[in-house]
């Protein structure tokens, strides 16, 4: 409904957003709505499960979530992308690079947490 950051919402707020936005789109279009994209490309495991419970078949995120049917990773395109970057993104070359950058960052954060707790 309002393009909010779902990981910051409690379950009741998120459920309202998922159900009411779907209801509104279906009433306007006259079509069944069972696919979605997470606002800002952000979700987490709890939101993925909630989208499934609310009747969505699949949802897309941007490098967030578990990359399952309710957080399928997508490559974002923006008006700031130049031609070289656009070609890299649409050819598939961008995805592995971004994927490995995210995994490395995750490992670095985990290592920092381990050092802090020691």
XYZ file of N, CA, C and O in Angstrom:
472
model
N 0.818 -1.194 0.000
C 0.000 0.000 0.000
C 0.862 1.259 0.000
O 0.572 2.179 -0.720
N 1.898 1.277 0.844
C 2.657 2.509 1.039
C 4.143 2.383 0.751
O 4.921 3.237 1.135
N 4.583 1.284 0.136
C 5.992 1.090 -0.230
C 6.904 1.235 0.989
O 7.864 2.005 1.004
N 6.594 0.478 2.026
C 7.339 0.556 3.286
C 8.441 -0.500 3.340
O 8.435 -1.467 2.598
N 9.378 -0.324 4.239
C 10.466 -1.287 4.455
C 9.916 -2.451 5.282
O 9.793 -2.340 6.506
N 9.607 -3.554 4.633
C 8.957 -4.670 5.314
C 9.745 -5.242 6.486
O 9.144 -5.603 7.498
N 11.065 -5.358 6.443
C 11.774 -5.902 7.605
C 11.620 -5.053 8.876
O 11.858 -5.534 9.975
N 11.197 -3.802 8.724
C 11.012 -2.931 9.875
C 9.590 -2.974 10.435
O 9.326 -2.386 11.483
N 8.687 -3.661 9.746
C 7.288 -3.725 10.166
C 7.045 -4.915 11.084
O 7.705 -5.945 10.961
N 6.068 -4.765 11.981
C 5.664 -5.957 12.740
C 4.737 -6.776 11.849
O 4.299 -6.323 10.789
N 4.439 -7.986 12.268
C 3.678 -8.922 11.439
C 2.300 -8.384 11.066
O 1.848 -8.558 9.929
N 1.625 -7.713 11.995
C 0.285 -7.195 11.702
C 0.327 -6.085 10.651
O -0.509 -6.050 9.746
N 1.294 -5.183 10.763
C 1.427 -4.112 9.771
C 1.755 -4.693 8.396
O 1.184 -4.276 7.387
N 2.677 -5.639 8.373
C 3.075 -6.257 7.107
C 1.907 -7.011 6.475
O 1.681 -6.910 5.267
N 1.176 -7.747 7.278
C 0.009 -8.489 6.771
C -1.000 -7.520 6.150
O -1.520 -7.760 5.062
N -1.275 -6.412 6.834
C -2.190 -5.403 6.303
C -1.702 -4.903 4.940
O -2.472 -4.822 3.982
N -0.420 -4.544 4.853
C 0.146 -4.047 3.599
C 0.000 -5.076 2.484
O -0.395 -4.738 1.365
N 0.318 -6.325 2.772
C 0.264 -7.383 1.761
C -1.163 -7.648 1.297
O -1.418 -7.789 0.096
N -2.087 -7.727 2.217
C -3.473 -8.054 1.869
C -4.182 -6.881 1.203
O -4.836 -7.037 0.167
N -4.064 -5.701 1.789
C -4.808 -4.553 1.258
C -4.267 -4.071 -0.085
O -5.044 -3.668 -0.956
N -2.965 -4.106 -0.272
C -2.431 -3.684 -1.574
C -2.893 -4.659 -2.655
O -3.257 -4.249 -3.760
N -2.903 -5.927 -2.319
C -3.366 -6.940 -3.270
C -4.844 -6.726 -3.594
O -5.258 -6.754 -4.753
N -5.655 -6.519 -2.564
C -7.091 -6.299 -2.756
C -7.330 -5.082 -3.650
O -8.128 -5.112 -4.589
N -6.614 -3.994 -3.395
C -6.770 -2.776 -4.175
C -6.376 -2.993 -5.640
O -7.110 -2.610 -6.554
N -5.236 -3.606 -5.860
C -4.789 -3.853 -7.238
C -5.762 -4.762 -7.990
O -6.042 -4.538 -9.175
N -6.270 -5.782 -7.315
C -7.232 -6.679 -7.959
C -8.531 -5.954 -8.293
O -9.123 -6.180 -9.354
N -8.980 -5.054 -7.401
C -10.224 -4.323 -7.670
C -10.052 -3.334 -8.822
O -10.965 -3.111 -9.601
N -8.875 -2.750 -8.955
C -8.613 -1.804 -10.043
C -8.443 -2.526 -11.380
O -9.000 -2.125 -12.394
N -7.664 -3.610 -11.360
C -7.308 -4.287 -12.614
C -8.301 -5.367 -13.038
O -8.364 -5.718 -14.216
N -9.044 -5.914 -12.076
C -9.923 -7.033 -12.390
C -9.165 -8.328 -12.614
O -9.719 -9.310 -13.094
N -7.887 -8.337 -12.254
C -7.030 -9.506 -12.447
C -6.595 -10.080 -11.101
O -6.566 -9.366 -10.093
N -6.217 -11.345 -11.105
C -5.671 -11.984 -9.909
C -4.230 -11.499 -9.705
O -3.434 -11.526 -10.635
N -3.905 -11.058 -8.507
C -2.553 -10.608 -8.181
C -1.940 -11.616 -7.223
O -2.392 -11.749 -6.090
N -0.927 -12.346 -7.689
C -0.289 -13.322 -6.807
C 1.237 -13.293 -6.921
O 1.928 -14.188 -6.461
N 1.770 -12.232 -7.529
C 3.204 -11.996 -7.625
C 3.485 -10.600 -7.087
O 2.652 -9.710 -7.210
N 4.656 -10.408 -6.501
C 4.986 -9.095 -5.952
C 6.492 -8.868 -5.953
O 7.268 -9.809 -6.121
N 6.879 -7.627 -5.764
C 8.282 -7.259 -5.558
C 8.344 -6.526 -4.224
O 7.496 -5.695 -3.919
N 9.342 -6.863 -3.419
C 9.501 -6.227 -2.110
C 9.918 -4.779 -2.291
O 10.862 -4.489 -3.027
N 9.234 -3.851 -1.623
C 9.670 -2.454 -1.687
C 11.125 -2.330 -1.243
O 11.554 -2.976 -0.281
N 11.867 -1.556 -1.979
C 13.302 -1.359 -1.739
C 14.096 -2.659 -1.883
O 15.266 -2.724 -1.511
N 13.457 -3.713 -2.375
C 14.118 -4.996 -2.555
C 14.447 -5.698 -1.256
O 15.262 -6.608 -1.225
N 13.801 -5.291 -0.154
C 14.169 -5.793 1.173
C 13.107 -6.706 1.770
O 11.924 -6.386 1.774
N 13.576 -7.828 2.297
C 12.699 -8.759 3.009
C 13.559 -9.581 3.960
O 14.771 -9.444 3.991
N 12.912 -10.429 4.724
C 13.612 -11.380 5.582
C 12.782 -12.656 5.614
O 11.703 -12.721 5.011
N 13.251 -13.671 6.310
C 12.561 -14.966 6.308
C 11.130 -14.853 6.828
O 10.209 -15.487 6.301
N 10.908 -14.037 7.841
C 9.566 -13.868 8.394
C 8.619 -13.252 7.360
O 7.475 -13.698 7.204
N 9.093 -12.254 6.633
C 8.264 -11.609 5.617
C 8.016 -12.545 4.433
O 6.929 -12.549 3.855
N 9.011 -13.346 4.085
C 8.838 -14.325 3.010
C 7.696 -15.285 3.353
O 6.824 -15.547 2.521
N 7.705 -15.797 4.568
C 6.655 -16.725 5.009
C 5.297 -16.021 5.032
O 4.286 -16.603 4.624
N 5.273 -14.804 5.487
C 4.029 -14.048 5.544
C 3.454 -13.821 4.144
O 2.243 -13.932 3.941
N 4.305 -13.527 3.168
C 3.807 -13.325 1.801
C 3.186 -14.620 1.268
O 2.167 -14.585 0.582
N 3.766 -15.725 1.622
C 3.215 -17.028 1.228
C 1.843 -17.238 1.887
O 0.880 -17.631 1.228
N 1.757 -16.944 3.174
C 0.489 -17.082 3.901
C -0.593 -16.176 3.332
O -1.773 -16.513 3.372
N -0.195 -15.031 2.807
C -1.156 -14.074 2.254
C -1.543 -14.403 0.813
O -2.302 -13.657 0.189
N -1.043 -15.499 0.288
C -1.480 -15.977 -1.018
C -0.630 -15.621 -2.214
O -1.020 -15.868 -3.349
N 0.555 -15.072 -1.981
C 1.433 -14.767 -3.101
C 2.193 -16.020 -3.511
O 2.662 -16.778 -2.667
N 2.304 -16.235 -4.832
C 3.057 -17.390 -5.344
C 4.553 -17.146 -5.314
O 5.337 -18.081 -5.140
N 4.948 -15.901 -5.534
C 6.371 -15.574 -5.587
C 6.550 -14.081 -5.333
O 5.614 -13.299 -5.481
N 7.774 -13.737 -4.940
C 8.126 -12.333 -4.706
C 9.594 -12.137 -5.061
O 10.390 -13.065 -4.945
N 9.941 -10.926 -5.466
C 11.310 -10.618 -5.858
C 11.934 -9.626 -4.891
O 11.281 -8.708 -4.413
N 13.218 -9.841 -4.616
C 13.986 -8.944 -3.765
C 15.247 -8.529 -4.519
O 15.469 -8.968 -5.638
N 16.057 -7.707 -3.889
C 17.346 -7.314 -4.466
C 18.428 -7.740 -3.496
O 18.742 -7.035 -2.551
N 18.933 -8.961 -3.673
C 20.021 -9.519 -2.870
C 19.657 -9.714 -1.407
O 20.523 -9.869 -0.573
N 18.386 -9.661 -1.040
C 17.962 -9.869 0.348
C 17.195 -11.178 0.420
O 16.748 -11.714 -0.577
N 16.992 -11.673 1.626
C 16.218 -12.895 1.790
C 17.007 -14.139 1.417
O 18.230 -14.111 1.309
N 16.289 -15.214 1.214
C 16.919 -16.526 1.042
C 17.025 -16.977 -0.407
O 17.465 -18.075 -0.675
N 16.598 -16.145 -1.351
C 16.588 -16.464 -2.779
C 15.735 -17.697 -3.063
O 16.089 -18.533 -3.872
N 14.610 -17.797 -2.374
C 13.634 -18.838 -2.651
C 12.469 -18.186 -3.386
O 12.542 -17.013 -3.737
N 11.386 -18.905 -3.580
C 10.283 -18.371 -4.382
C 9.672 -17.097 -3.813
O 9.013 -16.358 -4.535
N 9.903 -16.790 -2.536
C 9.321 -15.577 -1.955
C 10.352 -14.478 -1.702
O 10.073 -13.494 -1.016
N 11.549 -14.655 -2.274
C 12.562 -13.591 -2.256
C 13.545 -13.800 -3.403
O 14.748 -13.710 -3.222
N 13.028 -14.081 -4.582
C 13.893 -14.317 -5.738
C 14.753 -13.088 -5.996
O 14.249 -11.969 -6.059
N 16.053 -13.314 -6.115
C 16.946 -12.182 -6.335
C 16.786 -11.665 -7.747
O 16.665 -12.418 -8.699
N 16.791 -10.362 -7.873
C 16.737 -9.727 -9.177
C 17.845 -8.688 -9.256
O 18.350 -8.223 -8.234
N 18.210 -8.352 -10.448
C 19.230 -7.336 -10.678
C 18.523 -6.003 -10.879
O 17.708 -5.862 -11.782
N 18.803 -5.036 -10.022
C 18.148 -3.737 -10.183
C 18.758 -2.925 -11.323
O 19.965 -2.967 -11.547
N 17.931 -2.231 -12.047
C 18.383 -1.285 -13.063
C 17.970 0.106 -12.598
O 16.890 0.277 -12.040
N 18.832 1.074 -12.821
C 18.486 2.444 -12.433
C 18.917 3.413 -13.517
O 19.718 3.067 -14.397
N 18.409 4.609 -13.434
C 18.744 5.615 -14.439
C 20.205 6.020 -14.361
O 20.737 6.629 -15.283
N 20.893 5.696 -13.278
C 22.311 6.041 -13.152
C 23.224 4.999 -13.801
O 24.435 5.200 -13.864
N 22.664 3.873 -14.242
C 23.478 2.851 -14.902
C 23.937 3.359 -16.269
O 23.121 3.788 -17.080
N 25.245 3.298 -16.505
C 25.742 3.652 -17.835
C 25.621 2.419 -18.741
O 25.203 1.342 -18.293
N 25.982 2.550 -20.007
C 25.798 1.460 -20.963
C 26.623 0.227 -20.591
O 26.133 -0.899 -20.700
N 27.844 0.405 -20.139
C 28.687 -0.739 -19.771
C 28.056 -1.507 -18.608
O 27.957 -2.736 -18.637
N 27.619 -0.786 -17.610
C 26.994 -1.430 -16.454
C 25.664 -2.104 -16.847
O 25.365 -3.194 -16.402
N 24.887 -1.442 -17.702
C 23.637 -2.018 -18.186
C 23.907 -3.346 -18.903
O 23.244 -4.346 -18.646
N 24.891 -3.353 -19.792
C 25.226 -4.576 -20.535
C 25.670 -5.676 -19.573
O 25.272 -6.844 -19.701
N 26.476 -5.326 -18.577
C 26.910 -6.317 -17.587
C 25.720 -6.893 -16.836
O 25.628 -8.098 -16.598
N 24.773 -6.041 -16.470
C 23.610 -6.497 -15.716
C 22.713 -7.405 -16.549
O 22.299 -8.465 -16.090
N 22.405 -7.020 -17.776
C 21.478 -7.817 -18.575
C 22.133 -9.078 -19.132
O 21.442 -10.017 -19.492
N 23.461 -9.117 -19.195
C 24.143 -10.310 -19.710
C 24.323 -11.376 -18.643
O 24.681 -12.498 -18.945
N 24.077 -11.020 -17.391
C 24.270 -11.974 -16.305
C 25.624 -11.858 -15.628
O 25.864 -12.475 -14.601
N 26.532 -11.069 -16.180
C 27.869 -10.920 -15.594
C 27.815 -10.212 -14.250
O 28.657 -10.436 -13.388
N 26.840 -9.353 -14.052
C 26.726 -8.559 -12.827
C 26.302 -9.409 -11.641
O 26.778 -9.223 -10.534
N 25.408 -10.368 -11.862
C 24.842 -11.159 -10.770
C 25.900 -11.886 -9.944
O 25.925 -11.729 -8.730
N 26.803 -12.667 -10.569
C 27.804 -13.357 -9.733
C 28.690 -12.397 -8.948
O 29.026 -12.657 -7.805
N 29.055 -11.281 -9.560
C 29.898 -10.298 -8.877
C 29.195 -9.762 -7.641
O 29.753 -9.738 -6.549
N 27.950 -9.342 -7.800
C 27.198 -8.780 -6.681
C 26.947 -9.856 -5.630
O 27.054 -9.607 -4.431
N 26.634 -11.071 -6.062
C 26.384 -12.170 -5.148
C 27.608 -12.427 -4.267
O 27.498 -12.516 -3.049
N 28.777 -12.502 -4.875
C 29.983 -12.778 -4.100
C 30.378 -11.597 -3.213
O 30.883 -11.791 -2.116
N 30.125 -10.377 -3.665
C 30.366 -9.213 -2.806
C 29.516 -9.307 -1.546
O 30.001 -9.061 -0.437
N 28.255 -9.681 -1.707
C 27.354 -9.782 -0.561
C 27.809 -10.890 0.385
O 27.804 -10.722 1.601
N 28.207 -12.034 -0.158
C 28.653 -13.148 0.692
C 29.921 -12.768 1.451
O 30.061 -13.085 2.630
N 30.854 -12.088 0.800
C 32.073 -11.648 1.482
C 31.755 -10.677 2.609
O 32.312 -10.767 3.702
N 30.839 -9.741 2.342
C 30.436 -8.785 3.371
C 29.801 -9.512 4.555
O 30.067 -9.189 5.709
N 28.978 -10.495 4.267
C 28.333 -11.286 5.321
C 29.384 -12.004 6.176
O 29.296 -12.029 7.400
N 30.399 -12.568 5.530
C 31.473 -13.248 6.268
C 32.277 -12.266 7.108
O 32.625 -12.559 8.247
N 32.552 -11.094 6.557
C 33.281 -10.070 7.318
C 32.498 -9.658 8.557
O 33.051 -9.543 9.643
N 31.202 -9.438 8.390
C 30.352 -9.058 9.520
C 30.314 -10.164 10.561
O 30.350 -9.884 11.763
N 30.255 -11.400 10.145
C 30.237 -12.528 11.083
C 31.568 -12.590 11.834
O 31.590 -12.781 13.048
N 32.672 -12.415 11.122
C 33.986 -12.433 11.770
C 34.100 -11.300 12.786
O 34.642 -11.489 13.871
N 33.609 -10.100 12.441
C 33.639 -8.976 13.383
C 32.827 -9.276 14.624
O 33.230 -8.953 15.735
N 31.671 -9.919 14.442
C 30.818 -10.273 15.577
C 31.514 -11.278 16.467
O 31.473 -11.175 17.694
N 32.167 -12.257 15.860
C 32.891 -13.265 16.643
C 34.020 -12.631 17.442
O 34.248 -12.971 18.604
N 34.747 -11.684 16.826
C 35.840 -11.028 17.527
C 35.316 -10.198 18.701
O 35.913 -10.168 19.770
N 34.177 -9.552 18.506
C 33.611 -8.713 19.558
C 33.101 -9.548 20.743
O 33.117 -9.105 21.877
N 32.655 -10.758 20.468
C 32.101 -11.582 21.540
C 33.158 -12.413 22.246
O 32.881 -13.042 23.242
N 34.381 -12.426 21.729
C 35.445 -13.229 22.347
C 36.004 -12.554 23.574
O 36.017 -11.414 23.760
